[in-house]
Coordinates of C-alpha atoms in Angstrom, one line a residue:
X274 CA 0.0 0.0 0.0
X275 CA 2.8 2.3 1.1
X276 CA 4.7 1.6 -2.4
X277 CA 2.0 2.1 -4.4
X278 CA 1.2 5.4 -2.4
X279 CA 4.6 6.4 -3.2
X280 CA 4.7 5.2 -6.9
X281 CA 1.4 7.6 -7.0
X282 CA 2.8 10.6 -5.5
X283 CA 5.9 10.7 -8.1
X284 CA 3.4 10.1 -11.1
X285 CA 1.5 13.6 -9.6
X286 CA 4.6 15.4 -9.2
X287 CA 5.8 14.4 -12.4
X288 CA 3.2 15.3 -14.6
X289 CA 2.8 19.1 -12.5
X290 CA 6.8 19.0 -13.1
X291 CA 5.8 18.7 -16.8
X292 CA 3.0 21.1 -16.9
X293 CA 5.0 23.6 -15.0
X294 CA 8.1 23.5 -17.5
X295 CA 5.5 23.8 -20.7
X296 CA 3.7 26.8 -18.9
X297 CA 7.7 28.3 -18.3
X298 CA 8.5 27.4 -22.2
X299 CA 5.7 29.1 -23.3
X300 CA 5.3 32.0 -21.1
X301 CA 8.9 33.2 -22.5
X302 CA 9.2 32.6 -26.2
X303 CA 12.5 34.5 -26.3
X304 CA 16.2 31.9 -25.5
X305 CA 18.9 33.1 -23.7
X306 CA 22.1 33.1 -24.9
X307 CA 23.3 30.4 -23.4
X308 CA 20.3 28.2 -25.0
X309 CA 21.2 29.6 -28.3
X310 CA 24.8 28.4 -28.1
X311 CA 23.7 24.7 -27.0
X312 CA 21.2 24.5 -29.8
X313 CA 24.0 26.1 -32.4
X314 CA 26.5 23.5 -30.7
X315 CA 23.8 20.2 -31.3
X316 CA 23.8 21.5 -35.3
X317 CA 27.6 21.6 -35.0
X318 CA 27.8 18.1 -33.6
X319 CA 24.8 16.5 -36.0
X320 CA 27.4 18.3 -39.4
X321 CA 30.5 17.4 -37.6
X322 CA 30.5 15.1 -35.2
X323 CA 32.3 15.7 -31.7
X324 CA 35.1 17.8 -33.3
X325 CA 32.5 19.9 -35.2
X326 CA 31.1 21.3 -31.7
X327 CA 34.1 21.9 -29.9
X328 CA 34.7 24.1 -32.6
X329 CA 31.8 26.7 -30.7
X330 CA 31.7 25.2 -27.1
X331 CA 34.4 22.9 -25.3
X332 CA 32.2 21.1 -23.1
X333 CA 29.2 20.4 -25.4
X334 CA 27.8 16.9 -23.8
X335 CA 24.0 18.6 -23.6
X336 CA 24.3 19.7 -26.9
X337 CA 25.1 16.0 -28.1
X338 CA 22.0 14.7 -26.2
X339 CA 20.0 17.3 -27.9
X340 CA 21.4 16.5 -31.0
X341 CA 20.4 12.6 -30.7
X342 CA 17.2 13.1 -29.6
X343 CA 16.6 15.4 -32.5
X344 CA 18.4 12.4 -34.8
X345 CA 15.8 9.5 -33.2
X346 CA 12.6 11.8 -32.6
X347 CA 12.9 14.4 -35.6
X348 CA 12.0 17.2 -33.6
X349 CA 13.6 20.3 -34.2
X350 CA 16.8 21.1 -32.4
X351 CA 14.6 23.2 -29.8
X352 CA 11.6 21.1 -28.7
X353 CA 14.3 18.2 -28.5
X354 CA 16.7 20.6 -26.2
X355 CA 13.4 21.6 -24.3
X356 CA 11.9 17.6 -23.9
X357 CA 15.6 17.0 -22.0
X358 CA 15.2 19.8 -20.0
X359 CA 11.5 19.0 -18.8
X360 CA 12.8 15.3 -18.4
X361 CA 15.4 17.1 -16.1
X362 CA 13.0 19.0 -14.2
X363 CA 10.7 16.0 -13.5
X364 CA 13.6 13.9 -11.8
X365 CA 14.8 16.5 -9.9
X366 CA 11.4 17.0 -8.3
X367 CA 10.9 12.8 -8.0
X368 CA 14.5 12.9 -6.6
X369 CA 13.7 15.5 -3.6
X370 CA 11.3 13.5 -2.6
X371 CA 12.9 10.2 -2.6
X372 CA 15.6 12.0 -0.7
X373 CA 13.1 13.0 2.3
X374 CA 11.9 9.6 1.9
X375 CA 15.0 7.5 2.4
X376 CA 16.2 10.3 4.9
X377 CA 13.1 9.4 7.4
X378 CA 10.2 11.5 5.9
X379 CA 6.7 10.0 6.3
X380 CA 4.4 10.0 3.3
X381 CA 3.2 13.3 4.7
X382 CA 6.4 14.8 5.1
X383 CA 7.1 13.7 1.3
X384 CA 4.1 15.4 -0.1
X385 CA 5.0 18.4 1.9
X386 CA 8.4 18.3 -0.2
X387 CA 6.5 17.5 -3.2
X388 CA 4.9 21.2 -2.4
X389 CA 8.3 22.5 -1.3
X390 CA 10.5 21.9 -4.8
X391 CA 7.4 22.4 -7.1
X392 CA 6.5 25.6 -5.8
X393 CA 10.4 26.9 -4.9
X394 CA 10.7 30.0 -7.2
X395 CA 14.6 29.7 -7.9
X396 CA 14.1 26.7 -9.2
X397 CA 11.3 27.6 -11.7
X398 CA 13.0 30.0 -12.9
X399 CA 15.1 28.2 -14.8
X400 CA 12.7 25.9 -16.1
X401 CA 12.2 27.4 -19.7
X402 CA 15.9 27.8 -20.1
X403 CA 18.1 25.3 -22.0
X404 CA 20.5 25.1 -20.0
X405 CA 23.2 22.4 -18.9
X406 CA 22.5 22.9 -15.2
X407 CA 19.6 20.9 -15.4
X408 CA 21.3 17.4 -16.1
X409 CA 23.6 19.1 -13.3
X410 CA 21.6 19.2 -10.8
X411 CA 19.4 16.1 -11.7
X412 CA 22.6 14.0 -11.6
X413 CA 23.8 15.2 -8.4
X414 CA 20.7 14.5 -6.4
X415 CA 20.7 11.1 -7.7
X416 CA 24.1 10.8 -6.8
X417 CA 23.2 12.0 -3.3
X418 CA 20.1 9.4 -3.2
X419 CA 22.8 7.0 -4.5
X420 CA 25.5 7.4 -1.5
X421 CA 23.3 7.2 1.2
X422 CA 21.4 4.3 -0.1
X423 CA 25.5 3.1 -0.3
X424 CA 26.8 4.1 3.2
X425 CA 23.6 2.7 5.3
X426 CA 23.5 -0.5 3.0
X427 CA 26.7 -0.8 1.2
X428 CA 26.5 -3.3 -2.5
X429 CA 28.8 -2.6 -5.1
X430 CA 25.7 -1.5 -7.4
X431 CA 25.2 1.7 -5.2
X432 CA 28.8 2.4 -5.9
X433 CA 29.2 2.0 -9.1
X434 CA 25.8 4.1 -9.0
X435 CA 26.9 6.7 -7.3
X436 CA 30.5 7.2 -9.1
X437 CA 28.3 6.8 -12.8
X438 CA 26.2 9.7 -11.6
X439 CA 28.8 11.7 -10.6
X440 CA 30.8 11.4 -14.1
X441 CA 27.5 12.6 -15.5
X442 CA 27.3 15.4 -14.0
X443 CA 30.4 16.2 -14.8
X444 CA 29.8 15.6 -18.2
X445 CA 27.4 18.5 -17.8
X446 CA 29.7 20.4 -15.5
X447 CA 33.5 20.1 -15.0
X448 CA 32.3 21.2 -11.0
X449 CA 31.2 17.7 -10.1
X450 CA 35.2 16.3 -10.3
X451 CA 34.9 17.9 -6.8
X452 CA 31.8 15.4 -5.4
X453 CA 33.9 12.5 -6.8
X454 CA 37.4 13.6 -5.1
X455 CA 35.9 15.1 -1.9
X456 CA 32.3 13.7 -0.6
X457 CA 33.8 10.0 0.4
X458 CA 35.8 11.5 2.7
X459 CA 33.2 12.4 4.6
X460 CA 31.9 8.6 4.9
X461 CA 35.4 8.3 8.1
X462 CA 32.9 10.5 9.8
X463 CA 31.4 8.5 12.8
X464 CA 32.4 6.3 15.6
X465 CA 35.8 5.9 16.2
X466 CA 35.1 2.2 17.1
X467 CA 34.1 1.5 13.5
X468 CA 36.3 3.3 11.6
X469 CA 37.9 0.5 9.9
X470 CA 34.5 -0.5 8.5
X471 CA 34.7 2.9 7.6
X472 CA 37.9 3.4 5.6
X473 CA 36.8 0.1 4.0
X474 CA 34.1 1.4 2.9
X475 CA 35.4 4.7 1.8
X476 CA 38.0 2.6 -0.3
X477 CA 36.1 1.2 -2.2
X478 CA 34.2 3.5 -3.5
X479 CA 37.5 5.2 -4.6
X480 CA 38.5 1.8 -6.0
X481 CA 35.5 1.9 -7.9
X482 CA 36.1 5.2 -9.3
X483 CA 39.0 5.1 -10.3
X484 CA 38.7 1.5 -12.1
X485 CA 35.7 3.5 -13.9
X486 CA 37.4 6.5 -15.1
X487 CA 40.2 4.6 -16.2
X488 CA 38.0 2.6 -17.9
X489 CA 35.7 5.5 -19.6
X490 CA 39.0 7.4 -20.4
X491 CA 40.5 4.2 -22.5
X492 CA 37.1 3.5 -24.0
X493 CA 36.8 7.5 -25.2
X494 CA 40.7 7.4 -26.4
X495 CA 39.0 4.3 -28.9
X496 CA 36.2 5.6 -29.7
X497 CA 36.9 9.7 -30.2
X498 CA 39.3 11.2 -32.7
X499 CA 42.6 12.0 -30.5
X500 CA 42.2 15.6 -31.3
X501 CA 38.8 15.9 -29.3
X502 CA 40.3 13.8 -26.7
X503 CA 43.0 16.4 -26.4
X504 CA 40.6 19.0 -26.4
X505 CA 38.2 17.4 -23.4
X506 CA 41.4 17.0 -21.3
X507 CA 42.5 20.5 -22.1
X508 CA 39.2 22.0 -20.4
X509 CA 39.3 19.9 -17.3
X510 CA 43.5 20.9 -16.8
X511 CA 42.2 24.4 -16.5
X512 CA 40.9 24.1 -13.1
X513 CA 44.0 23.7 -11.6
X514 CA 45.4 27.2 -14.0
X515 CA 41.6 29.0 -12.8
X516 CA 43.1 28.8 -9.4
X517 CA 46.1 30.7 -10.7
X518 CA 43.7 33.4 -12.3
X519 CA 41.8 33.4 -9.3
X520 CA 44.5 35.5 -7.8
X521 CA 45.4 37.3 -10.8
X522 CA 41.6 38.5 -11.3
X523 CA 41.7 39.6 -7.6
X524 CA 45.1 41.7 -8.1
X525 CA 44.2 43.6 -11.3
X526 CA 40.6 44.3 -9.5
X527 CA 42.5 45.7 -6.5
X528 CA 45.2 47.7 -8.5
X529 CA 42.6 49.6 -10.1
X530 CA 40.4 50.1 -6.7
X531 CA 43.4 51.2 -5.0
X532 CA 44.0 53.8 -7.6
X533 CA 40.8 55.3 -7.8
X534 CA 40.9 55.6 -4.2
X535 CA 44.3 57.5 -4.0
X536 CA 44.0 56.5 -0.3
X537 CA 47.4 55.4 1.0
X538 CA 45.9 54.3 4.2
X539 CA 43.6 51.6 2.8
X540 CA 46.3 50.5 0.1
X541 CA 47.6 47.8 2.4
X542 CA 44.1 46.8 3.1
X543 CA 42.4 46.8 -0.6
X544 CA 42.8 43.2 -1.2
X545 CA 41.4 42.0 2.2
X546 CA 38.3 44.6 1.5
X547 CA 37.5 43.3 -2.2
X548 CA 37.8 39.6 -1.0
X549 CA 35.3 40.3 2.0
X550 CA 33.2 41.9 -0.3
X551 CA 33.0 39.2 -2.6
X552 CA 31.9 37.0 0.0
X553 CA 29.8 39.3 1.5
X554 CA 28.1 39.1 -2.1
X555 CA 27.9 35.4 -2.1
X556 CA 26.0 35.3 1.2
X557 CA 23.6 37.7 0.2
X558 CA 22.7 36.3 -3.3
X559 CA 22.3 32.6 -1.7
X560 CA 19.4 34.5 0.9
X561 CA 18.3 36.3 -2.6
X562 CA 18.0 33.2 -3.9
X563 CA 17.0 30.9 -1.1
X564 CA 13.9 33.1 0.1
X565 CA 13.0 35.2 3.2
X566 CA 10.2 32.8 3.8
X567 CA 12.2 29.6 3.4
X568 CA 14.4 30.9 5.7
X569 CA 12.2 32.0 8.3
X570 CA 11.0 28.7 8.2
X571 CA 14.5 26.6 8.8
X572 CA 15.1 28.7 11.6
X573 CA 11.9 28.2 12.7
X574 CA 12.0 24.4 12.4
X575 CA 15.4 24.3 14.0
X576 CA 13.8 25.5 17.1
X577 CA 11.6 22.5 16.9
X578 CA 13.6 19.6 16.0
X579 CA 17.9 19.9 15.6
X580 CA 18.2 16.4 14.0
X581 CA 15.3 15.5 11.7
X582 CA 17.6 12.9 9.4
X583 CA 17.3 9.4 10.2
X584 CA 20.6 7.1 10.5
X585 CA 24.2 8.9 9.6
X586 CA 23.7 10.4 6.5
X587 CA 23.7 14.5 8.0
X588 CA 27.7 13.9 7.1
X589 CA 27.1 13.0 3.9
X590 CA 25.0 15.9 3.1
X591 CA 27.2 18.6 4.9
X592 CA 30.1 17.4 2.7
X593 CA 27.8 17.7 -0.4
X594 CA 26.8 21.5 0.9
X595 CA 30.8 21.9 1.8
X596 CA 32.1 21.3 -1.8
X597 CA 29.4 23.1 -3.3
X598 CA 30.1 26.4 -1.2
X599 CA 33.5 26.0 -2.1
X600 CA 32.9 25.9 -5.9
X601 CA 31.2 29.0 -5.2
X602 CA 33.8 30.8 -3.5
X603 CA 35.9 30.0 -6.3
X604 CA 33.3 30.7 -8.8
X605 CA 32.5 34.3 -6.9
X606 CA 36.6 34.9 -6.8
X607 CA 37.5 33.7 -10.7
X608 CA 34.1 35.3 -12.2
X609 CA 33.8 38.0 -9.8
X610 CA 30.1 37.8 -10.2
X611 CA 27.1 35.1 -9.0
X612 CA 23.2 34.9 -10.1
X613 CA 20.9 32.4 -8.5
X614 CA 21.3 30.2 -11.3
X615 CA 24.9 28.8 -9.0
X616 CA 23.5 28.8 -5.7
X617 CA 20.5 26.6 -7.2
X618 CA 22.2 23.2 -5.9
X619 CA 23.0 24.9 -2.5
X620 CA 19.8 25.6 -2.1
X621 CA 18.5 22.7 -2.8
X622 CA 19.7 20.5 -0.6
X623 CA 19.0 23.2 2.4
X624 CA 15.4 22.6 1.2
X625 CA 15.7 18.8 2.3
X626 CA 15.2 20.6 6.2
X627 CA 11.7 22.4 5.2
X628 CA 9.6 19.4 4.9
X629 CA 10.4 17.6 8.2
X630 CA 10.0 21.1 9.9
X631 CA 6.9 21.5 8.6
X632 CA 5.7 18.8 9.5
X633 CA 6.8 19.0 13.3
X634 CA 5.2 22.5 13.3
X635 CA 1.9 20.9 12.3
X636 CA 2.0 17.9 14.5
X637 CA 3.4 20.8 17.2
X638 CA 0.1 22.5 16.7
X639 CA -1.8 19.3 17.0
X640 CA -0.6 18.5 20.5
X641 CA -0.1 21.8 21.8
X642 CA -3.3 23.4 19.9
X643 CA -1.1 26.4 18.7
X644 CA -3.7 27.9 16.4
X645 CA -1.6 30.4 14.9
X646 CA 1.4 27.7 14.2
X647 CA -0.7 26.5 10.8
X648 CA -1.4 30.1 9.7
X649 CA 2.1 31.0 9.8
X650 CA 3.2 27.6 8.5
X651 CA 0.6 28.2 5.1
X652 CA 1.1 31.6 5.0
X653 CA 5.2 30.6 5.0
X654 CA 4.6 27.9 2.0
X655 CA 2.0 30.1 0.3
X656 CA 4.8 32.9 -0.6
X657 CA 6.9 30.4 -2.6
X658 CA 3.9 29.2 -4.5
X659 CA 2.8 32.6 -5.5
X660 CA 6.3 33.9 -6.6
X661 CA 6.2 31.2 -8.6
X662 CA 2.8 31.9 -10.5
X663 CA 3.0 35.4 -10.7
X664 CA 6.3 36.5 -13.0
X665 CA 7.4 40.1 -11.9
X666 CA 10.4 39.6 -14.4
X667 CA 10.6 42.1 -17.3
X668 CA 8.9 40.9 -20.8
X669 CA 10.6 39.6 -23.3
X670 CA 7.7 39.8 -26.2
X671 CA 8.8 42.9 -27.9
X672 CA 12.2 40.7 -28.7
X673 CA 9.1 38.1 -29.9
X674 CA 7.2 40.8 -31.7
X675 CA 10.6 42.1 -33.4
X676 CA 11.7 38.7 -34.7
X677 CA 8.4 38.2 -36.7
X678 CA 8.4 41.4 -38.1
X679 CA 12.4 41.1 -39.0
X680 CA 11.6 37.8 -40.8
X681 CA 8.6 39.3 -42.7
X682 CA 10.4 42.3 -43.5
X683 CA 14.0 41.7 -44.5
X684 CA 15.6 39.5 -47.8
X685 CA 18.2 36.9 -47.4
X686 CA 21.0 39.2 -49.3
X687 CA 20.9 41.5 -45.9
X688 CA 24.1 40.7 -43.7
X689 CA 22.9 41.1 -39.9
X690 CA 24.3 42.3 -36.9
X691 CA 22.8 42.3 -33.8
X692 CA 23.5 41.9 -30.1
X693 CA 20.8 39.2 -29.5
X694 CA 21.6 36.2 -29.7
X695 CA 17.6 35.2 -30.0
X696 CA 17.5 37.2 -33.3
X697 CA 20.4 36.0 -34.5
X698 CA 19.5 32.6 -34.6
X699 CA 16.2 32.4 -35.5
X700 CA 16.5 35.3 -37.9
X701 CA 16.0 34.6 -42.1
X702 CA 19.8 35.9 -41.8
X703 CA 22.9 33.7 -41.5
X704 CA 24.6 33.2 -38.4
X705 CA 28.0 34.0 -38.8
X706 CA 30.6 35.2 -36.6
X707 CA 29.6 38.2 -37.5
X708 CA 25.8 38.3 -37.2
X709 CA 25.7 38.4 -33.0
X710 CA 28.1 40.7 -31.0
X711 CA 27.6 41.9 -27.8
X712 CA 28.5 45.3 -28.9
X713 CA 27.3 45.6 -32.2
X714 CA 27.7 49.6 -33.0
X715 CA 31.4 49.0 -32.1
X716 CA 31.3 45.4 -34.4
X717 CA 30.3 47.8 -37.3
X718 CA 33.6 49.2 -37.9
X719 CA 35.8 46.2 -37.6
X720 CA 37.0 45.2 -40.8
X721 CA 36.6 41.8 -40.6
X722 CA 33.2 42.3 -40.4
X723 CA 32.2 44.3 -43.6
X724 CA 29.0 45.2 -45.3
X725 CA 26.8 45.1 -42.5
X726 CA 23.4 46.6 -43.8
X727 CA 21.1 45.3 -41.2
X728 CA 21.5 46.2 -37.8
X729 CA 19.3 45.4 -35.0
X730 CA 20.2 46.0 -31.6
X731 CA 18.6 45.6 -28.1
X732 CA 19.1 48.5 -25.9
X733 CA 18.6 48.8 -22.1
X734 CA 17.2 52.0 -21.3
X735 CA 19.7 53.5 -19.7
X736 CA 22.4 52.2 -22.3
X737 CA 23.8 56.0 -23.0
X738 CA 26.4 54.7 -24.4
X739 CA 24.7 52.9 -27.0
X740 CA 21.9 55.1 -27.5
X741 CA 25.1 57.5 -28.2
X742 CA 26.8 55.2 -30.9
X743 CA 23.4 54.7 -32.5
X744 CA 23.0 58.2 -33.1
X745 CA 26.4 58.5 -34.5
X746 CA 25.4 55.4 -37.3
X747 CA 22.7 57.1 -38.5
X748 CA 24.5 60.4 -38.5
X749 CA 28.0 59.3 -40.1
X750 CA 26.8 56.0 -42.1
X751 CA 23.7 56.5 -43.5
X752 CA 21.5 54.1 -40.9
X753 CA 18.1 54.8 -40.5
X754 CA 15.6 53.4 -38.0
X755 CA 12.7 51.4 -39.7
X756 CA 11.2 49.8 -37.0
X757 CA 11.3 49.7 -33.2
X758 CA 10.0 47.5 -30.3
X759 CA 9.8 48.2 -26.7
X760 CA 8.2 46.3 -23.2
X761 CA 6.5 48.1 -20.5
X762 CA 10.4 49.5 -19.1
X763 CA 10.8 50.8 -22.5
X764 CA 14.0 48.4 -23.4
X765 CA 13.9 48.7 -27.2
X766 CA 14.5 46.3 -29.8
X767 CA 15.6 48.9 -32.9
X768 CA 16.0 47.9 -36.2
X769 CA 18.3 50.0 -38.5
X770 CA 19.2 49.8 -42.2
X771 CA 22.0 51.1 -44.3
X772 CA 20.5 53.9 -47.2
X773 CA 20.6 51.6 -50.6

């Protein structure tokens, strides 16, 4: 009864997981960037083969999914790119909830997850995005599932599980290597009286690893040109050389802080102030993205209850939330930026807390008849649902509404340039190393890039500068503005052409 309970409650989740992503994909008709590059990189690898799309992106393993499932479905490049991520979405809901349950959670405390990372706005977010985070952070939940099933029942299946799902996350993202070198560790943690079982344990799972990287690496020398080989061992040696630009981005950020300060009092001090701000950053973009409410929550469950896992596996998931932080420190110090979309995994697994807390607030205000626990408590889980439904983002449709009329509108002997990578690709025009530059009024007079008569560029609106060099086309090269598109902020999408 309790199986098929559980086999029922993944089949709901599932199919809201599913409804939710094709609400997402077409609520927002307009791709990022990123998505954009993927897709271009699938067409690469379904001309060229492997070499074909590291020749635009060096670490293209979504782009080769997408490009098979185009090969075997014949959908187009995009619904096939969108079909993996929805698949994505769907196990990383059924794989939060597993996680509750094998951590202790009772059915109700797994359909109070179920609520918890279906209605968690971060997450959603993302959903209409292709993206390669998605098999990320799929991959390392199971992964997780996969290593606690491993240390509370050992088998050589759940290690061999757990170091496969590891290599594919990193297939999606070099970051994982760190969950493979780093989380076993964590399995000496424990009595001291059974630490032998302990390093045992831990050794094999390295044993295992190793035998299976060795073993994918030999099979991918056979089975991949060399030069690609070359190429996919070139991007993972540059973690070790990101460390090294780690503290070269921090010096040059410094040098040029100190000297707009002119403050010979705080020079000493400039590095240890940048650094601290960095961090200071991180913190408050993992509260951005975590929530107020979800917060409010975990410290108000930790009041309740300070150990709501069942068996040993709270060392297993602190080394999972140590190694990601760390990756984030070094992401925040080599990018010297962070958006939600990095602290999604963090937050994730600081989400396992909120379903057992909620439910010892409700069985809290059974017993004690606390009438204003519930309130709280659905008032609490209410906010998440709502900043989910209602999207307070800025629209994209004039990017849409710009795109059909470009297409409608413009011949196939026009040679685009534009700073939107949307347009670019979807455009009538070729995409060309040319066609999509980030700053496209400056592209203009490069003279690799010649004869550019079609020009339509996305402005922000308080881009000044660009509004400046737009003026200064029109002026000193004959542009004029034929059409223009604009949201409710008044971001533009403007469409120039040269005078024939």
């Amino acid at each position: 009864m309790k199986q098929s309970k559980t086999i029922g409650l993944y089949f709901i989740v599932s199919t809201l997981s599913i409804l939710l992503s094709v609400k997402a994909i077409i609520s927002n008709p307009v791709l990022s960037s990123d998505s954009v590059l993927y897709l271009r990189t699938a067409e690469a690898f379904a001309v060229g083969g492997l070499s074909g799309a590291l020749e635009i992106y060096s670490w293209p393993f979504l782009s080769i999914l997408i490009a098979q499932l185009q090969s075997l479905s014949g959908l187009s490049f995009e619904n096939s790119a969108y079909a993996i991520s929805i698949f994505f979405y769907a196990i990383i809901c059924c794989c939060f909830i597993r996680l509750v349950r094998d951590l202790g959670g009772s059915f109700r405390t797994q359909c109070l997850a179920a609520f918890v990372v279906l209605t968690y706005p971060t997450l959603n977010d993302y959903r209409d995005y292709i993206i390669r985070d998605h098999g990320f952070w799929a991959f390392l939940l199971i992964s997780l599932v996969l290593l606690l099933r491993y240390q509370s029942r050992g088998g050589l299946r759940n290690a061999i599980g757990w170091v496969i799902s590891c290599l594919v996350a990193f297939a999606f993202r070099v970051e994982a290597m760190a969950f493979l070198l780093f989380v076993p560790l964590m399995l000496l943690v424990g009595d001291k009286l059974e630490m032998r079982s302990r390093l045992a344990t831990m050794s094999t799972l390295y044993l295992v690893m190793v035998t299976l990287c060795l073993l994918l690496l030999f099979s991918a020398i056979g089975a991949v040109d060399s030069l690609s080989v070359d190429q996919v061992l070139l991007e993972i040696g540059r973690v070790p050389i990101s460390i090294n630009e780690i503290f070269q981005g921090i010096s040059a950020s410094t040098e040029v802080i100190d000297q707009a300060l002119a403050n010979p009092y705080l020079s000493d001090d400039v590095g240890f102030v940048f650094v601290s701000g960095m961090l200071v950053l991180l913190f408050f973009q993992g509260m951005h993205a975590f929530l107020p409410n979800n917060l409010i929550l975990l410290i108000w469950g930790r009041g309740l209850i300070r150990s709501p896992f069942a068996g040993q596996s709270m060392p297993i998931i602190l080394g999972y939330l140590l190694v990601i932080f760390l990756y984030l420190v070094f992401a925040i110090l080599t990018k010297q930026f962070i958006n939600d979309r990095f602290m999604v995994p963090f937050c994730l697994l600081m989400l396992l807390w909120l379903p057992f807390y909620a439910n010892a607030i409700i069985d809290q205000s059974y017993n004690q008849r606390i009438r204003w626990a519930p309130i709280l408590l659905c008032l609490l889980l209410g906010y998440s649902l709502l900043d989910s439904l209602i999207s307070t983002g800025t629209s994209k449709q004039h990017i849409a509404e710009a795109l059909v009329w470009l297409n409608a509108n413009s011949n196939k002997d026009s040679k685009l340039l534009t700073n939107n990578a949307h347009i670019a690709y979807f455009s009538n025009q070729q995409f060309d190393d040319c066609a999509y530059n980030l700053n496209p009024a400056r592209a203009y007079f490069k003279k690799n890039c010649p004869g550019r008569n079609l020009l339509v560029i996305e402005m922000q609106t308080k881009d000044i500068a660009l509004a400046k060099r737009l003026k200064s086309l029109q002026k000193h090269k004959g542009f004029r503005v034929v059409k223009s598109f604009s949201n409710e902020k008044q971001d533009e999408i403007i469409i120039l052409k040269a005078a024939e």
